[in-house]
Coordinates of C-alpha atoms and ligand atoms in Angstrom, one line a residue:
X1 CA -2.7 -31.0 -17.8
X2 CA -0.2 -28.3 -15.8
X3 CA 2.7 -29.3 -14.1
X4 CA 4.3 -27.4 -10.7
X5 CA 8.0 -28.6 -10.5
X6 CA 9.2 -27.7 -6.5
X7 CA 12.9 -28.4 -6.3
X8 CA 15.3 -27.1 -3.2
X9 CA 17.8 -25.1 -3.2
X10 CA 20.9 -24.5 -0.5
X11 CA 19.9 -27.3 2.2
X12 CA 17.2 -29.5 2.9
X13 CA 14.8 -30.2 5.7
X14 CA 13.3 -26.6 4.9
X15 CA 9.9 -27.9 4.7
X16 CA 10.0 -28.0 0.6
X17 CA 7.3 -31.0 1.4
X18 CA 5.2 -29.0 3.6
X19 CA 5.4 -26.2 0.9
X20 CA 4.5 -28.5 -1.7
X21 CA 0.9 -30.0 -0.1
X22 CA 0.2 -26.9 1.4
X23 CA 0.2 -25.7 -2.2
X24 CA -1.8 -28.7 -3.4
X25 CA -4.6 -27.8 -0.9
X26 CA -4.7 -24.2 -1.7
X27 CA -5.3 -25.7 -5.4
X28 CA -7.6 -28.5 -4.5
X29 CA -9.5 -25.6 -2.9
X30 CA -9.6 -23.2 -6.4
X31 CA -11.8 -26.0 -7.7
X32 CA -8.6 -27.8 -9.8
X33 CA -8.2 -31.5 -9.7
X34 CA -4.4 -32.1 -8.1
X35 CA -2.4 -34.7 -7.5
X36 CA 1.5 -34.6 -6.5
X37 CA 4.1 -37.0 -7.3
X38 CA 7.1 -37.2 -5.2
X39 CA 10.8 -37.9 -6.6
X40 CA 13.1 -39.9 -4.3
X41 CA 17.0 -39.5 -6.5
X42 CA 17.8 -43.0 -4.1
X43 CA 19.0 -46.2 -5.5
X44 CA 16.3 -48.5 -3.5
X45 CA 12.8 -49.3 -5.1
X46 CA 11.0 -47.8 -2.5
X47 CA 10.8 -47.0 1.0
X48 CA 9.7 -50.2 2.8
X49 CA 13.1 -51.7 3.8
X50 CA 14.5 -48.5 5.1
X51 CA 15.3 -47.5 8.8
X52 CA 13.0 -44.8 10.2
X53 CA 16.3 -43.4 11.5
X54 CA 17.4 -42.0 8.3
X55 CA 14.2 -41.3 6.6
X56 CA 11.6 -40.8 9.2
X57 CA 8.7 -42.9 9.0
X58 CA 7.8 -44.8 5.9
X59 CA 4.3 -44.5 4.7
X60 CA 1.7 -46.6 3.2
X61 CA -0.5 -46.3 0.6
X62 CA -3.9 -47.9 -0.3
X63 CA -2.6 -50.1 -2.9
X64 CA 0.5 -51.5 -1.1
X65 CA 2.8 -49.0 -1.7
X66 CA 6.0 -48.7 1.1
X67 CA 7.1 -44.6 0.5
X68 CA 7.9 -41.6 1.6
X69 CA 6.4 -39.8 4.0
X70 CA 6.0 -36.6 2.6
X71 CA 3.1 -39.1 0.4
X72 CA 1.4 -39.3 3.7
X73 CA 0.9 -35.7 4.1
X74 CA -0.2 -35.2 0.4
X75 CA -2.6 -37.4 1.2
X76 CA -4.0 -35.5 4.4
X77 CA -3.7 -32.1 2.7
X78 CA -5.4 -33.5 -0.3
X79 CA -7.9 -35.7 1.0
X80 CA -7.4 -37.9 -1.6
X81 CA -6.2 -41.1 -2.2
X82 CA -2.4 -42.0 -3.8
X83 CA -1.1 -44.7 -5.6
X84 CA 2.5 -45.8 -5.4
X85 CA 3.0 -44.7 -8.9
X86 CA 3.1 -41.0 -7.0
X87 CA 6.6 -42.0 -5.8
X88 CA 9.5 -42.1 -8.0
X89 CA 13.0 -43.6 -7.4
X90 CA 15.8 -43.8 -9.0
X91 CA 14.9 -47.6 -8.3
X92 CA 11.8 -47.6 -9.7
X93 CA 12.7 -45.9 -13.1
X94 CA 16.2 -48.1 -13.7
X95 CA 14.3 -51.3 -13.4
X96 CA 11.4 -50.3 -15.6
X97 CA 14.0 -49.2 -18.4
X98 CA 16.4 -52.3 -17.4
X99 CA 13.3 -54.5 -18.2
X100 CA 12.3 -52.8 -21.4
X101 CA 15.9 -53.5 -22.2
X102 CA 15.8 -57.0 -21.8
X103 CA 12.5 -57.3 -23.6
X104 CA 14.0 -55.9 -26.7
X105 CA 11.8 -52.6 -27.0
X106 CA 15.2 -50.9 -27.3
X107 CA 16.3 -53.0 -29.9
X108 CA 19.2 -51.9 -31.8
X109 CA 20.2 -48.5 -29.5
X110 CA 22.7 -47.9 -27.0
X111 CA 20.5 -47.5 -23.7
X112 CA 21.7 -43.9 -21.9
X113 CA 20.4 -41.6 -19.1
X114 CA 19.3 -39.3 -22.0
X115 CA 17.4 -39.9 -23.9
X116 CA 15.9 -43.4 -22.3
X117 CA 15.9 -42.8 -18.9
X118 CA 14.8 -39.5 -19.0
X119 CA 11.9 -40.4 -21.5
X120 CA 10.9 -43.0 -18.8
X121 CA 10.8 -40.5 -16.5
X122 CA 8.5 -37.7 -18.0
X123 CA 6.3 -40.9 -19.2
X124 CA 6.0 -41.9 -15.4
X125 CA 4.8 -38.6 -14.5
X126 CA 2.7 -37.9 -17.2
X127 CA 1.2 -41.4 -16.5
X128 CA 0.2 -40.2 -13.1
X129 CA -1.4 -37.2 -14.1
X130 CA -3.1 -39.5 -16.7
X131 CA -4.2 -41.8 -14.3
X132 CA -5.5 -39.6 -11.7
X133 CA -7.2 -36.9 -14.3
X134 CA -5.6 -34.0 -12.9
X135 CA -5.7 -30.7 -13.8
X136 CA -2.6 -29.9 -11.8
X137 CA 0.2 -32.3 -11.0
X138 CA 2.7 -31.0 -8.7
X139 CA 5.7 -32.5 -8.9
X140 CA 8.2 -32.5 -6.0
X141 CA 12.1 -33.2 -6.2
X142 CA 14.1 -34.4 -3.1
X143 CA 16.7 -33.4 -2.0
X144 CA 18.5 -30.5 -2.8
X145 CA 19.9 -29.2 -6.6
X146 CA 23.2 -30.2 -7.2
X147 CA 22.8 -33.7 -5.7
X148 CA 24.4 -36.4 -8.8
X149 CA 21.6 -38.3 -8.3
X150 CA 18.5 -35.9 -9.0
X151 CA 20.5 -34.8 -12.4
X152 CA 18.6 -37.5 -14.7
X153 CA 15.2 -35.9 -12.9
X154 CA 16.2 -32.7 -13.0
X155 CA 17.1 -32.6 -16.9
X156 CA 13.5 -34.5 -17.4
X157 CA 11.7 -31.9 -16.3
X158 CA 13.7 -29.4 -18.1
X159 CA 12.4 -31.0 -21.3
X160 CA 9.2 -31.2 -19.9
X161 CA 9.1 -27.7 -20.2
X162 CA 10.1 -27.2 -23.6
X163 CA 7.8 -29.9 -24.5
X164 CA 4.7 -28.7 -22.7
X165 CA 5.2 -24.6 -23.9
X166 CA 3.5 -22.7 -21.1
X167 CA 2.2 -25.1 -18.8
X168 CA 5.0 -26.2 -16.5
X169 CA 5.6 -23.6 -13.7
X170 CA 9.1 -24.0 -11.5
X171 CA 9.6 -23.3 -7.9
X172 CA 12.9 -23.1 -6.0
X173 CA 12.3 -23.5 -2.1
X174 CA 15.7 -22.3 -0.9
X175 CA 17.1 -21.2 2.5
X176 CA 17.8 -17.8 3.7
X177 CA 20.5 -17.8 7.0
X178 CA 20.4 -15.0 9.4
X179 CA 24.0 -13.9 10.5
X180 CA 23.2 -13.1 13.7
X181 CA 25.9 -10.9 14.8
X182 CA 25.0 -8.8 11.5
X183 CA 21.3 -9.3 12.2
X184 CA 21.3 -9.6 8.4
X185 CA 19.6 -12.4 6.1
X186 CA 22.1 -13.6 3.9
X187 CA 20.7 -14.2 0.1
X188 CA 24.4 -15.5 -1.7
X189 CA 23.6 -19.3 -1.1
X190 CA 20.1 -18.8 -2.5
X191 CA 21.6 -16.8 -5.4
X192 CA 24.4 -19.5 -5.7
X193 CA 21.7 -22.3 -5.6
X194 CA 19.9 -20.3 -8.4
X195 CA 22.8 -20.4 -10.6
X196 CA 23.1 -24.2 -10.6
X197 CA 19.5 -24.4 -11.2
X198 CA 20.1 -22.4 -14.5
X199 CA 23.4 -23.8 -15.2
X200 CA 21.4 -27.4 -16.2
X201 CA 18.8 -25.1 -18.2
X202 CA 16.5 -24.4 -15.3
X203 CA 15.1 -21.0 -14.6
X204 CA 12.9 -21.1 -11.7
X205 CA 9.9 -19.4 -12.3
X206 CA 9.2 -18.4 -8.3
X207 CA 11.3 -18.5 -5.2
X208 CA 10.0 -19.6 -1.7
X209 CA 12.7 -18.3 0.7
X210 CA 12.6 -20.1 4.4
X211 CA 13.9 -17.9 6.7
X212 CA 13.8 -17.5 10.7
X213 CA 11.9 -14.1 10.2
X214 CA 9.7 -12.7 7.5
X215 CA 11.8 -11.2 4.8
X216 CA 11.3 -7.4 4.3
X217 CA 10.9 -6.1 0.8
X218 CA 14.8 -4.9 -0.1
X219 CA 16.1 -8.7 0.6
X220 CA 13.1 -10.2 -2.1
X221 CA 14.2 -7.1 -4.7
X222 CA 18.0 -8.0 -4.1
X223 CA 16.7 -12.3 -4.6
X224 CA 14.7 -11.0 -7.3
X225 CA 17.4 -9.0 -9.4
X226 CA 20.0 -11.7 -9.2
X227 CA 18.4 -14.8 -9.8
X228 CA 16.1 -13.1 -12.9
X229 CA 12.7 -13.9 -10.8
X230 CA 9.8 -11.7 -10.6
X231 CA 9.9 -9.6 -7.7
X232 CA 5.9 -10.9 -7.2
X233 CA 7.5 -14.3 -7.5
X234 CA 9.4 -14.2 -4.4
X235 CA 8.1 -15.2 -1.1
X236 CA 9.8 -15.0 1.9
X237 CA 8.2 -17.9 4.3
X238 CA 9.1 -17.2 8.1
X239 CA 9.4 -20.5 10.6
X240 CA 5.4 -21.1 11.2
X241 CA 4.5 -22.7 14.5
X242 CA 3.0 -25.8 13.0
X243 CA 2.5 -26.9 9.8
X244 CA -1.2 -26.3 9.3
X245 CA -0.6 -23.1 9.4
X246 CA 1.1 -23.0 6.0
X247 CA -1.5 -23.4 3.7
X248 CA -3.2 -20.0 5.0
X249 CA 0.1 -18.7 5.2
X250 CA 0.9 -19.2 1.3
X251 CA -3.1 -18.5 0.6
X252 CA -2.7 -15.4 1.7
X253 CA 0.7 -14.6 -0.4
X254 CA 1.0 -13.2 -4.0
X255 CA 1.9 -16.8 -4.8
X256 CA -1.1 -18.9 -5.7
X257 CA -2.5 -16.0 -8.4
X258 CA 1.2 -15.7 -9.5
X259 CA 1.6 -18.9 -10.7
X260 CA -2.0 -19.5 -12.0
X261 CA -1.9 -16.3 -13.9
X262 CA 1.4 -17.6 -15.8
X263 CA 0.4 -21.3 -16.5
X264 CA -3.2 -19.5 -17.7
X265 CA -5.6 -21.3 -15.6
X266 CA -8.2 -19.6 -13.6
X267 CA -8.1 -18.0 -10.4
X268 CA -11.0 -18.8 -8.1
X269 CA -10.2 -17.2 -4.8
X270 CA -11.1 -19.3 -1.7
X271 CA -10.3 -18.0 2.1
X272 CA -10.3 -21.4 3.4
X273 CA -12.3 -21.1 5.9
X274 CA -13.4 -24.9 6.5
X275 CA -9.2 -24.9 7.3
X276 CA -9.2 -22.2 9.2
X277 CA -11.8 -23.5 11.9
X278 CA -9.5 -26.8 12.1
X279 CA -6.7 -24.5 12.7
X280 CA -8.2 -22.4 15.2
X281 CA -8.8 -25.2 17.2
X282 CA -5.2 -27.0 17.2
X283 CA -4.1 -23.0 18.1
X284 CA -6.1 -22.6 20.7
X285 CA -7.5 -25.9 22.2
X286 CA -10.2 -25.6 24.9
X287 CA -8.7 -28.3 27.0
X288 CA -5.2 -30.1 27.1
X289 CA -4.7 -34.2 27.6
X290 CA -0.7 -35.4 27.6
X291 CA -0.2 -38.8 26.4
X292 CA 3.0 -40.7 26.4
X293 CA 3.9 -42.3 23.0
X294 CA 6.2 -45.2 24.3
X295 CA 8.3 -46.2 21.2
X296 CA 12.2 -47.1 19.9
X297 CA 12.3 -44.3 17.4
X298 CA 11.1 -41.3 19.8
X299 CA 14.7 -39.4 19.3
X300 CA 13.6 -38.7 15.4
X301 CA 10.3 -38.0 16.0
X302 CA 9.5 -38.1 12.3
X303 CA 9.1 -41.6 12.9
X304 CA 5.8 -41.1 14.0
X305 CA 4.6 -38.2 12.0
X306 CA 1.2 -39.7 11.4
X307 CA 0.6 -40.5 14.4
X308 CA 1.0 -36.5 15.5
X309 CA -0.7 -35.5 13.0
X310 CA -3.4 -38.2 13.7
X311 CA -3.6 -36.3 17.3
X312 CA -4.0 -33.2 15.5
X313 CA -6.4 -33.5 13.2
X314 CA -8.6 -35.2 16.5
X315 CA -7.4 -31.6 17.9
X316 CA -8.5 -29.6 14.9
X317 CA -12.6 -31.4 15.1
X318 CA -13.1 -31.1 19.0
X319 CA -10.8 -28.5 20.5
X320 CA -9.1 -31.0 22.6
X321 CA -5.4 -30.5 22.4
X322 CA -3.2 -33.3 22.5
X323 CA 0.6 -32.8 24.2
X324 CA 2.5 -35.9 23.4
X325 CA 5.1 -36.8 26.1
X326 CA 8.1 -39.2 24.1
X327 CA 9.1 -42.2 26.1
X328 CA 12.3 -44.2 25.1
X329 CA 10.8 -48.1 25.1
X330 CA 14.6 -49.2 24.9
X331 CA 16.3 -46.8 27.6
X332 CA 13.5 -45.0 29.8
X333 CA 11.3 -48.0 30.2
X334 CA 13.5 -49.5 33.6
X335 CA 10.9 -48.2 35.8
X336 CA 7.1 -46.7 35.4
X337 CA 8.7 -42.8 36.1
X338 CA 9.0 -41.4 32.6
X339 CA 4.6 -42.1 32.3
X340 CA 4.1 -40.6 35.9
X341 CA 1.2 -38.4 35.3
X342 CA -0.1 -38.8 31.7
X343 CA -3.7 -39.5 30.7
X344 CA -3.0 -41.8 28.2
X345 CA -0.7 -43.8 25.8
X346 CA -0.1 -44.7 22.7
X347 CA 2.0 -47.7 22.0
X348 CA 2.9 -47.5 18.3
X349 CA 3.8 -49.9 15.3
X350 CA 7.4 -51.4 15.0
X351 CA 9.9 -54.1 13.8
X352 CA 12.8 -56.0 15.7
X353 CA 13.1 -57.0 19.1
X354 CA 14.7 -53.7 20.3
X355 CA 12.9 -51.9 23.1
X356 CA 9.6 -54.4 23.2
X357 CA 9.9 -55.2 26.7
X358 CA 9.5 -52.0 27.6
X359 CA 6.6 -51.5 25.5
X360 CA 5.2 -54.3 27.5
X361 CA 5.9 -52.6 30.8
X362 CA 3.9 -50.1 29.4
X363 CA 0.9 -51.8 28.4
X364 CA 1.2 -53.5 32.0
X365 CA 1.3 -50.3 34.1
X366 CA -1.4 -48.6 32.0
X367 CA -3.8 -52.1 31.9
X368 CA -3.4 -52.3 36.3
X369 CA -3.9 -48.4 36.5
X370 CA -6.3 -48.0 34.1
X371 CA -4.9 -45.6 31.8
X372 CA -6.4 -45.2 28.4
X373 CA -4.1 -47.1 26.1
X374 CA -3.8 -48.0 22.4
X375 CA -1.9 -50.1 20.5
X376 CA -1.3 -50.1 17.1
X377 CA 0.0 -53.1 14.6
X378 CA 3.4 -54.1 17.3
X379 CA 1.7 -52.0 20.1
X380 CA -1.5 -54.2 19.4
X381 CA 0.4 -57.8 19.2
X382 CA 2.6 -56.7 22.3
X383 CA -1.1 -56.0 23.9
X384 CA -1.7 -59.6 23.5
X385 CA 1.7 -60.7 24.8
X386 CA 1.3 -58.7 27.8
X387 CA -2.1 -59.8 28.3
X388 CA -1.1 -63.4 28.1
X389 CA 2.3 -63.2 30.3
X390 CA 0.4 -61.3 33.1
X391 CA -3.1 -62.6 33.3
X392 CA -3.3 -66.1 31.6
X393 CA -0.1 -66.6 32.9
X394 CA 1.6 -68.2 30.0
X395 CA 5.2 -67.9 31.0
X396 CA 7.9 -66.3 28.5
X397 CA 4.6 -66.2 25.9
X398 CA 6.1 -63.8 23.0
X399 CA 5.6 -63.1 19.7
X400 CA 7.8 -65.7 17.0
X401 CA 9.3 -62.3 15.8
X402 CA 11.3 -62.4 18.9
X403 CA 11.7 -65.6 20.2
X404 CA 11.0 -68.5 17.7
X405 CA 10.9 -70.8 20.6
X406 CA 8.9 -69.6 23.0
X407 CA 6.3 -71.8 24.0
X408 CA 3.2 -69.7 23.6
X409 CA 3.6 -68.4 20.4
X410 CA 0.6 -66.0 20.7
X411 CA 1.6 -63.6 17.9
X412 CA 2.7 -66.1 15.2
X413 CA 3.0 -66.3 10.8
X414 CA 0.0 -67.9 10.0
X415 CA 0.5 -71.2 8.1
X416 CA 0.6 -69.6 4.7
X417 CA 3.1 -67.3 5.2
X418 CA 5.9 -69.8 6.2
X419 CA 8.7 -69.7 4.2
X420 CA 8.8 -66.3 3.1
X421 CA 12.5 -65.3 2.9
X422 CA 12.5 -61.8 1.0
X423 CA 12.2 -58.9 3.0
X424 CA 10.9 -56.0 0.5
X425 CA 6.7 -56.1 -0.6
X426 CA 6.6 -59.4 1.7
X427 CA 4.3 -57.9 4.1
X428 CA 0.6 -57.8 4.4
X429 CA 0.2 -53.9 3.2
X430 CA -2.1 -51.7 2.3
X431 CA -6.4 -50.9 2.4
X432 CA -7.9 -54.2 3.9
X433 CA -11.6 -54.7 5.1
X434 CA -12.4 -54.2 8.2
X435 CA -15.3 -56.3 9.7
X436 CA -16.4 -55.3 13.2
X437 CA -18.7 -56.9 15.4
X438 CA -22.2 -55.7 16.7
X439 CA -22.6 -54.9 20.1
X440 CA -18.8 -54.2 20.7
X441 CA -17.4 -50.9 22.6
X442 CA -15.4 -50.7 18.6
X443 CA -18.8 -51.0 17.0
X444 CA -20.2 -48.1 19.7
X445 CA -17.2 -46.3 18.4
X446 CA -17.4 -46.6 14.5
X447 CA -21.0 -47.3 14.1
X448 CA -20.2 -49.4 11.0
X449 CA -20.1 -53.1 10.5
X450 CA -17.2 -52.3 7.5
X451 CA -14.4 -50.6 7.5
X452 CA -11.5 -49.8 5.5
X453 CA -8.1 -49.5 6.7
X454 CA -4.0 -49.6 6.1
X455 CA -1.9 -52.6 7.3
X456 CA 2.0 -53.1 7.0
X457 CA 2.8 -56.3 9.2
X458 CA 3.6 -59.8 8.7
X459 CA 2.7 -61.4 12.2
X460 CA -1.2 -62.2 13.6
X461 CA -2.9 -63.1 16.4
X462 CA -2.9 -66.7 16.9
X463 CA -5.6 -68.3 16.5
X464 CA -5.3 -71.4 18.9
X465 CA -4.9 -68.7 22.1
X466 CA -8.0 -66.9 21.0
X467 CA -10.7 -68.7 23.0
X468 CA -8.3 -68.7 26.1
X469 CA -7.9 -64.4 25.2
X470 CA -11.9 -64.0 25.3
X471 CA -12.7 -66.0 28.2
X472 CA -10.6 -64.0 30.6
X473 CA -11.9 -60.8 29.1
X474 CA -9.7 -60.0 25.9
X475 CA -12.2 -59.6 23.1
X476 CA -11.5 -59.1 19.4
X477 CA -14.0 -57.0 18.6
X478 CA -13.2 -56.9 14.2
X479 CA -11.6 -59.3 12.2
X480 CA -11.0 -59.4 8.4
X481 CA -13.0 -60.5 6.0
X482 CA -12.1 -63.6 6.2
X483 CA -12.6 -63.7 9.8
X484 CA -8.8 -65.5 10.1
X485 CA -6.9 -62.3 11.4
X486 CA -7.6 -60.0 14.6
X487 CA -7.7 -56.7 13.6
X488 CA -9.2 -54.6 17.2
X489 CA -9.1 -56.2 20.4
X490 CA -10.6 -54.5 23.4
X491 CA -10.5 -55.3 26.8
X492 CA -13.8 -55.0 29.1
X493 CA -13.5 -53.8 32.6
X494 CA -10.8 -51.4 31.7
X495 CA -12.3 -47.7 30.7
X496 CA -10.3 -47.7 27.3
X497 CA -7.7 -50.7 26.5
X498 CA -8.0 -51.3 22.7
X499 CA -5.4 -52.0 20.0
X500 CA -5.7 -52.4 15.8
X501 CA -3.1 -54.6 13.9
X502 CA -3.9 -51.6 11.0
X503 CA -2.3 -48.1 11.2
X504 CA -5.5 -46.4 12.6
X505 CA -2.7 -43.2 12.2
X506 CA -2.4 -43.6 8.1
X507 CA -6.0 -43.1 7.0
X508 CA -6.8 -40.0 9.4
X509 CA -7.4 -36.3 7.8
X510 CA -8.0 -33.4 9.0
X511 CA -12.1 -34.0 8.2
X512 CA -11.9 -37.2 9.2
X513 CA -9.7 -37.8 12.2
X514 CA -8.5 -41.2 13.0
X515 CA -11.6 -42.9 15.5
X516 CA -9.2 -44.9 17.7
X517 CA -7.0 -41.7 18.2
X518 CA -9.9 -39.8 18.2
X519 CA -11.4 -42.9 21.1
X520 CA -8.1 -42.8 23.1
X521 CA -8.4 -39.2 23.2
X522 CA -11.3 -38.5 24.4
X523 CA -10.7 -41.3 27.5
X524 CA -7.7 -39.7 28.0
X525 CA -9.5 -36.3 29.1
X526 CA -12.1 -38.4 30.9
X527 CA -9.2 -39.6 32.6
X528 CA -7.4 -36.8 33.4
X529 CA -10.9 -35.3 34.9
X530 CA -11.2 -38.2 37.3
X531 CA -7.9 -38.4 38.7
X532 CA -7.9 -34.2 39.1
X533 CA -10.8 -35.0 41.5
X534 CA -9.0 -37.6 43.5
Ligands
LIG1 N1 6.6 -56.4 13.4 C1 5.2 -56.7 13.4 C2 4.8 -57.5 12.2 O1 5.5 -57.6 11.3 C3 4.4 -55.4 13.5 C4 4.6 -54.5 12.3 C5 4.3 -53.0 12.5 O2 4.1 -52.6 13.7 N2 4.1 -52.3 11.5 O3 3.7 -58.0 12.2

């Protein structure tokens, strides 16, 4: 087993996490068997109680798991399945030691950060690699180095090193300003960020510098000479206009044969091709939709990464590009204005009562005007809340998340789940079943009776409005397994009103696009023809 250790230098949000799966493709790709594991330095266990607005949208895993997102784009740049071991807190690795503790397995010894937790640590990731039969395991550190809490990590992996001779390969992903007036790149922070690196025993191996523009040789020679890096081992990585770019980007760099060479594994050179056809397509689409995504999080629009890049990998397989048109469910929802002209919407997941009337007002206008919608996990329930308010009638009918009281409880807990009071790992999470009926537009649509999906919600369709639902025309066209909870409804004499209580958005790659995103697309430009010729 090999080990790639990315850690970031000078400032983050550089795209370290981009970096890291575009390098786990380019692997994947030379025929090695990769997985990545992700470090997280925070205090909390994992991801799932957090508030998109500080860490962008949390992502879920097959087996349960509430992380990170950069774990979701792993996942699509691999095309492979993670487990929650491939996130590491701080959380996670304190508990595990604290319980060993308590067991007695450190019986007799003072319990410290070395050498206990830091054993824990290179067992976790050693484990994964383990468990996942990798050839490669790259390992990427957040945040940036000098942070207190990525010290324990940090010094791990620095024995790592010693203890696997040869086989551990360090990257530094740093940041290279421009001073504008000067019209210089500045390289001190990056050799300052170097030196810290060092100072705890680190010597990166290879430097990835972000910059605005491509860095010409002198500034990689002057990198090179003062932080002791190969001048082949220092890549200057300009802003690229989306991320898919980046894998062909670094493919085509002295980078991927640098590092193989030095960790002695072999170098089987692939041009990517399969990738490049995807890309060529989100490049260059041969047609254009706009759909509104009407949501509380819109301002950091990394709270719907999956979703975008859901749209894009739809735009990568058919060449139909997708422009997404952010609407404010809390403060642009008054009036129907801010979706004037779009060709479709997308009504996405979320928790809290914040903004869900005017996700309703959305469903509404695009259910009267027949716009392609879709709704996903909240956007689905608030589907069925509309649906009831406006055309059963049910008056103040809500979902119990909002209003406890409210007569027509048509989203509701189910019986079982009453009197769950802890918030974290309480939800219904991770790959369910998917049954979906015969003879449904959703069985036209996925030609399978079985599916396999991600969930992340506590709330379900009621089942005492259900009959009430299909009679007036509100079908659930799948179910689970058990055939207790909705999990697609669609809506006949509408071209394209459908909603999943899963996260179509968390099992879509670039091969295999999400279907409903893939559905609502394709209406959307049906759509848009139709009202271009009225
Ligand atoms: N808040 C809803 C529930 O818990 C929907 C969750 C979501 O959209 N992820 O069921």
């Amino acid at each position: 087993m090999h080990f790639i250790v990315i850690t970031g230098g000078v400032i983050s949000g550089i795209g370290k996490g981009t970096i890291t799966s575009s390098l786990g493709y380019i692997l994947k790709e030379r025929d090695f068997k990769v997985t990545i594991v992700k470090i997280d330095p925070y205090l909390n266990y994992d991801a799932g109680t957090m508030n998109p607005y500080q860490h962008g949208e949390v992502f879920v895993l097959g087996d349960g798991g509430e992380v990170d997102l950069d774990l979701g784009n792993y996942e699509r740049f691999l095309d492979r399945d993670l487990a929650s071991e491939n996130n590491i807190t701080t959380g996670k690795i304190y508990k595990k030691v604290i319980e060993r503790e308590r067991k007695g397995d450190y019986l007799g010894s003072t319990v410290q950060i070395i050498p206990h937790i830091t054993d824990e640590i290179k067992r976790h990731i050693r484990r994964v690699g383990e468990n996942s039969n990798a050839d490669i395991v790259l390992v990427e550190v957040g945040g940036v180095v000098g942070d207190i809490e990525s010290m324990p990590f940090l010094e791990a992996l620095r024995q790592l090193k010693l203890e696997e001779d040869g086989k551990v390969f360090f990257i530094h992903v740093t940041y290279v300003p421009m001073l504008h007036s000067l019209g210089e790149p500045k390289t001190k922070p990056t050799q300052h960020s170097v030196r810290e690196l060092r100072s705890i025993g680190i010597q990166p191996d290879a430097i990835v510098a972000r910059s605005e523009i491509s860095l010409d040789d002198e500034v990689k020679r002057k990198i090179a000479l003062f932080t002791q890096v190969d001048e082949k081992a220092v890549i200057g990585v300009p802003d690229v206009s989306d991320i898919f770019t980046m894998p062909i980007y670094l493919n085509d760099s002295t980078l991927p044969s640098y590092i193989l060479e030095k960790v002695s594994l072999p170098n089987r050179n692939n041009s990517l091709n399969k990738w490049k056809a995807i890309v060529n397509n989100i490049v260059n689409p041969k047609e254009n939709v706009e759909i509104a995504v009407v949501g509380k999080y819109v301002d950091l629009k990394d709270s719907y990464i999956s979703h975008e890049h859901a749209f894009m990998h739809v735009t990568g397989k058919t060449g139909i590009g997708v422009k997404i048109r952010w609407v404010n469910s809390e403060t642009e929802m008054d009036n129907y204005e801010k979706l004037r002209g779009v060709n479709g919407i997308l009504i996405p997941g979320g928790f809290g009562a914040r903004g869900i009337e005017g996700k309703i007002k959305a469903i509404k206008y695009a259910r009267e005007n027949k716009i392609p919608v879709l709704g996903i996990c909240l956007g689905f329930q608030l589907e069925v809340v509309e649906f009831a308010r406006n055309v059963l009638h049910l008056e103040g009918a809500n979902s119990t998340e909002f209003n406890p009281d409210t007569k027509f409880p048509v989203i509701d807990l189910l019986p079982e789940q009453m009197g769950i009071k802890e918030m974290g790992g309480t939800m219904r999470l991770g790959d369910k079943k998917v049954i979906i009926k015969k003879g449904t537009k959703t069985f036209n649509l996925y030609q399978k009776e079985e599916i396999l999906e991600r969930h992340r919600h506590r709330y379900e369709v009621n089942p005492k409005f259900i009959k009430d639902f299909e009679d007036s025309g509100l079908k659930f066209s799948a179910t689970d397994e058990e055939g207790i909870r909705m999990e697609i409804l669609e809506l006949d004499k509408h071209p394209f009103f459908m909603g999943s209580q899963f996260h179509a958005e968390f099992r879509s790659r670039p091969e295999r696009p999400s279907v409903l995103h893939g559905a609502l697309v394709e209406a959307s430009l049906q759509y848009k023809k139709i009202s271009e010729k009225n």
